[in-house]
Short mmCIF file of C-alpha atoms in Angstrom, two decimals:
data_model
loop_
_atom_site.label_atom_id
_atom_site.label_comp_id
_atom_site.label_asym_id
_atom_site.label_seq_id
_atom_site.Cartn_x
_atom_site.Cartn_y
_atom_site.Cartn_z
CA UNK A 1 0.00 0.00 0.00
CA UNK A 2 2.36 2.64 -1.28
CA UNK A 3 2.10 5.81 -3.29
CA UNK A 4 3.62 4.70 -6.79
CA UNK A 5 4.22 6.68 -10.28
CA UNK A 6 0.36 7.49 -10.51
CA UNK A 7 -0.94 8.05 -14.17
CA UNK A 8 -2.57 11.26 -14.94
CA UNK A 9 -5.58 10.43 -14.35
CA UNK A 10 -5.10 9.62 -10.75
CA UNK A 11 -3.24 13.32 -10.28
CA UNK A 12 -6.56 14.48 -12.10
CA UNK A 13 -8.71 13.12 -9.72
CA UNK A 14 -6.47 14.43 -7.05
CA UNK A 15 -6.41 17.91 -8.15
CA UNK A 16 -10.33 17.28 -8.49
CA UNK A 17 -10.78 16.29 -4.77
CA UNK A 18 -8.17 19.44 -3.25
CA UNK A 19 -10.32 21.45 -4.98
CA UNK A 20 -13.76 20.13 -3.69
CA UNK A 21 -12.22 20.65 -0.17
CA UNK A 22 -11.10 24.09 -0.73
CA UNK A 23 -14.72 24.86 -1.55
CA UNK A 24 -15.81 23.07 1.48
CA UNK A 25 -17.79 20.50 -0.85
CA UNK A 26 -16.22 17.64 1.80
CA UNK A 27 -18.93 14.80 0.82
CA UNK A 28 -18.07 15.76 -2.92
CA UNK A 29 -14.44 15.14 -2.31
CA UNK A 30 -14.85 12.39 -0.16
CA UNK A 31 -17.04 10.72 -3.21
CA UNK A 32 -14.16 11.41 -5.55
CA UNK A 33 -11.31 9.95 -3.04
CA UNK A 34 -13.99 6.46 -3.27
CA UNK A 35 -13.73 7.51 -7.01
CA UNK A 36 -10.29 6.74 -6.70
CA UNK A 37 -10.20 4.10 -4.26
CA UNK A 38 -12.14 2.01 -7.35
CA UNK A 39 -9.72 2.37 -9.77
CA UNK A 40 -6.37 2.57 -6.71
CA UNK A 41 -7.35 0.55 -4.10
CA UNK A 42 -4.26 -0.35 -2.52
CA UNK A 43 -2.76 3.28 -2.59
CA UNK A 44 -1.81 4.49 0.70
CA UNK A 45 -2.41 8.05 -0.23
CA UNK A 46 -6.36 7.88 -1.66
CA UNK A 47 -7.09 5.29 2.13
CA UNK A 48 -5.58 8.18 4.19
CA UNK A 49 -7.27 11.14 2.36
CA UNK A 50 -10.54 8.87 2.36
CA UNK A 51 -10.30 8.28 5.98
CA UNK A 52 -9.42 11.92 7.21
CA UNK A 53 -12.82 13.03 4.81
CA UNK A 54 -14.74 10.14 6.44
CA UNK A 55 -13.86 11.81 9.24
CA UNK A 56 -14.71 15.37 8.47
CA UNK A 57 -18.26 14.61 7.57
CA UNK A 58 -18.76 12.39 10.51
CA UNK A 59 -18.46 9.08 9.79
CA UNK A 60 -15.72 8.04 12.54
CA UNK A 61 -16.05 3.80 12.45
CA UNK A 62 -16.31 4.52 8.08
CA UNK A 63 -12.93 6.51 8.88
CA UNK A 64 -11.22 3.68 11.42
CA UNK A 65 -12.15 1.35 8.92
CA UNK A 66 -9.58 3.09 6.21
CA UNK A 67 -7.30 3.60 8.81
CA UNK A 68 -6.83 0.34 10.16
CA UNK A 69 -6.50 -0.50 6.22
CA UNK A 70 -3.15 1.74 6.67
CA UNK A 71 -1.88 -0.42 9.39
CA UNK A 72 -0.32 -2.94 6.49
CA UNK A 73 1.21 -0.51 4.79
CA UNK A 74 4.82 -0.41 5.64
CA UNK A 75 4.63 3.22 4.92
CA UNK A 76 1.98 4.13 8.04
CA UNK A 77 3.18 7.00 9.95
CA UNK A 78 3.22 8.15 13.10
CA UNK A 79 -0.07 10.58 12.63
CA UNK A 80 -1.81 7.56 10.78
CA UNK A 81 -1.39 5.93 14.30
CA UNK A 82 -2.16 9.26 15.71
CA UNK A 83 -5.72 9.78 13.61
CA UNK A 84 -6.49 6.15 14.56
CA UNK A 85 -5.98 6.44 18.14
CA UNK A 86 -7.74 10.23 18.55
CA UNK A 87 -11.08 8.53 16.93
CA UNK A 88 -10.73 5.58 18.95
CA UNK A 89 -10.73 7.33 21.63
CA UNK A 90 -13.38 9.28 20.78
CA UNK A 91 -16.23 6.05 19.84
CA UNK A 92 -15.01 4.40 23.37
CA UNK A 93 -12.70 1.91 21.67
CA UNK A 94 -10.42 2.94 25.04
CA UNK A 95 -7.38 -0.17 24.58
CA UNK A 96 -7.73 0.18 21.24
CA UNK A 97 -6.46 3.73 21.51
CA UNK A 98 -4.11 3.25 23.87
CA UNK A 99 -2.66 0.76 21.73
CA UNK A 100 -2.59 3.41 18.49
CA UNK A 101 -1.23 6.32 20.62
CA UNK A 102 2.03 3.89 21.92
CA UNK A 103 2.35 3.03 18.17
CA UNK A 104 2.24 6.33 17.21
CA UNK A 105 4.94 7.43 20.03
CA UNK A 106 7.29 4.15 18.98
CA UNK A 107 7.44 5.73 15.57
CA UNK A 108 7.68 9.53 16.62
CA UNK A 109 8.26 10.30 20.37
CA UNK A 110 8.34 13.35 19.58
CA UNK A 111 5.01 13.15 18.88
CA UNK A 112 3.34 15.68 21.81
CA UNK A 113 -0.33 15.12 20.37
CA UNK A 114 0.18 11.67 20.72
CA UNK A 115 1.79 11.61 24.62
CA UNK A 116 -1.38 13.97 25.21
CA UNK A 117 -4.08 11.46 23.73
CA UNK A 118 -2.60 8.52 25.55
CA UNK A 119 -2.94 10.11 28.68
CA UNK A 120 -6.19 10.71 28.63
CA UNK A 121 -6.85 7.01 27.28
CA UNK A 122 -4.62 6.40 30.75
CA UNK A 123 -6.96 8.50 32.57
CA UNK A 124 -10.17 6.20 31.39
CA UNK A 125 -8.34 3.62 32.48
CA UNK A 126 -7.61 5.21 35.76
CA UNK A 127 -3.72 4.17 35.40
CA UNK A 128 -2.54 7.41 36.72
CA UNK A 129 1.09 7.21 37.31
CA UNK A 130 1.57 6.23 33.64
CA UNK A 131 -1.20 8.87 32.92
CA UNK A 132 1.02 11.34 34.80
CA UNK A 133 3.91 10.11 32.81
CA UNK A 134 2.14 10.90 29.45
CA UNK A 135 1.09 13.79 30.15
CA UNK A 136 4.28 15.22 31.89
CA UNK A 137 5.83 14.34 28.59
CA UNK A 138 3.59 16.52 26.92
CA UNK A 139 4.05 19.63 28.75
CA UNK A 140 7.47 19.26 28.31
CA UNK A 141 6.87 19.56 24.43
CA UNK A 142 4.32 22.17 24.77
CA UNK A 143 5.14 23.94 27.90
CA UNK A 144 2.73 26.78 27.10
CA UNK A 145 -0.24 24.41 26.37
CA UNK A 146 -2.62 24.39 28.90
CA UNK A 147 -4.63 20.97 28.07
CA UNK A 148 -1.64 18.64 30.01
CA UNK A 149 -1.36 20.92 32.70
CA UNK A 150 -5.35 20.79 33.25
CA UNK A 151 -5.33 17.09 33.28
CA UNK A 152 -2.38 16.74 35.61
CA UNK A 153 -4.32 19.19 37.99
CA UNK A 154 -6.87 16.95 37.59
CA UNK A 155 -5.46 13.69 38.48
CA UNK A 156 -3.63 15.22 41.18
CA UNK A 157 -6.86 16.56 42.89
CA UNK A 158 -8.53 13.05 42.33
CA UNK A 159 -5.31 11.92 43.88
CA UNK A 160 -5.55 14.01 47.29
CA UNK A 161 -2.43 15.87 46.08
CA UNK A 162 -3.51 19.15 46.58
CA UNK A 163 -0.40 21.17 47.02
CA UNK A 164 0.60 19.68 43.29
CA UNK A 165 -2.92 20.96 41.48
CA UNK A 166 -1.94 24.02 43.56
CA UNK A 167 1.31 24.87 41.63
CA UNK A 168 -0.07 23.92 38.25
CA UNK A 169 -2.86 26.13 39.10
CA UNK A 170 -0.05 29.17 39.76
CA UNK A 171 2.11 27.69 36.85
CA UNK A 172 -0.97 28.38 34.52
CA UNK A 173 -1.81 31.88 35.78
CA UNK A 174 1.33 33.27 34.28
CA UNK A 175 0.16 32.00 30.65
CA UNK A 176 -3.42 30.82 30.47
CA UNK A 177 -5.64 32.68 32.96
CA UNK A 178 -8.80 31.36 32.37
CA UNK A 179 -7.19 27.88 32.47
CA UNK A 180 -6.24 28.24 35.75
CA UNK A 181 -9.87 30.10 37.22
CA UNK A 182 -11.77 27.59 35.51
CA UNK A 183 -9.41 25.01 37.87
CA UNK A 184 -9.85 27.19 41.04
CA UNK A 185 -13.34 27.17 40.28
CA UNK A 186 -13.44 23.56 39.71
CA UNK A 187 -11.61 22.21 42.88
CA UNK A 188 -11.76 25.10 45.69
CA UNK A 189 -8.11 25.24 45.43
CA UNK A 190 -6.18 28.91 44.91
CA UNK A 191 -2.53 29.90 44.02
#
């Protein structure tokens, strides 16, 4: 399942389906990606671009489907793993994910989207420590992202760890204020 020398037609169709997008016209793209699909169906390329337009107009087990089609392809990626994992996640498929998210960090660990996603699959799971792991990973890629930080407040207050959820709380003032007043206001806590 790998992008080869594509005839013109497929580039055609291509150039077809960007545009449709641009316009907004997803289901009209996503109908000429199946287009291709017919006359390509092994091509790495047309699955992913099928799957992330499945996705896009909604149709999130139509677009695990595709990507789990990916998974054979020796050229899957790290944010094939990623996209997989993010809309397993979000239909309840909860190992599943995990499983996608660690595949997508063995490939790219520098991945931060990924550590992020796989700790909150850890937090279903209510495996903290290796939730607090994940997510500690993540802020150290995106210090200035406030979505870690919130979780690891989180799980600390769950924890009885108040004086932790305390210093995120500060931590957050300096760079997302709402962040952290939305936490106050959440767990009775102050910085």
């Amino acid at each position: 399942m790998s992008i080869t020398k594509h005839p013109l037609d497929w580039h055609l169709l291509k150039w077809r389906a960007t545009a449709m997008i641009v316009l907004g016209m997803k289901k009209q793209a996503m109908e000429v990606f199946e287009e291709m699909l017919k006359q390509f169906p092994n091509d790495a390329y047309v699955i992913n671009s099928l799957a992330f337009m499945k996705t896009e107009c909604g149709d999130k087990e139509g677009a695990i489907s595709d990507y789990k089609r990916l998974m054979s392809s020796p050229d899957v990626t790290a944010a094939v793993w990623y996209n997989l994992g993010f809309l397993q996640e979000e239909v309840g498929q909860i190992q599943d994910a995990e499983h996608s998210f660690r595949q997508a960090i063995k490939l790219n660990e520098n991945l931060d989207q990924a550590w992020y996603g796989l700790g909150l699959v850890l937090i279903q799971l209510q495996r903290f420590d290796e939730a607090i792991k994940a997510l500690k990973k993540n802020t150290q890629m995106q210090p200035m992202s406030p979505y870690a930080w919130y979780q690891l407040a989180r799980i600390y207050v769950e924890r009885n760890q108040p004086d932790e959820a305390t210093k995120i709380i500060g931590h957050l003032k300096q760079f997302e204020p709402k962040f952290a007043k939305q936490l106050e206001q959440e767990t009775g806590l102050t910085a």
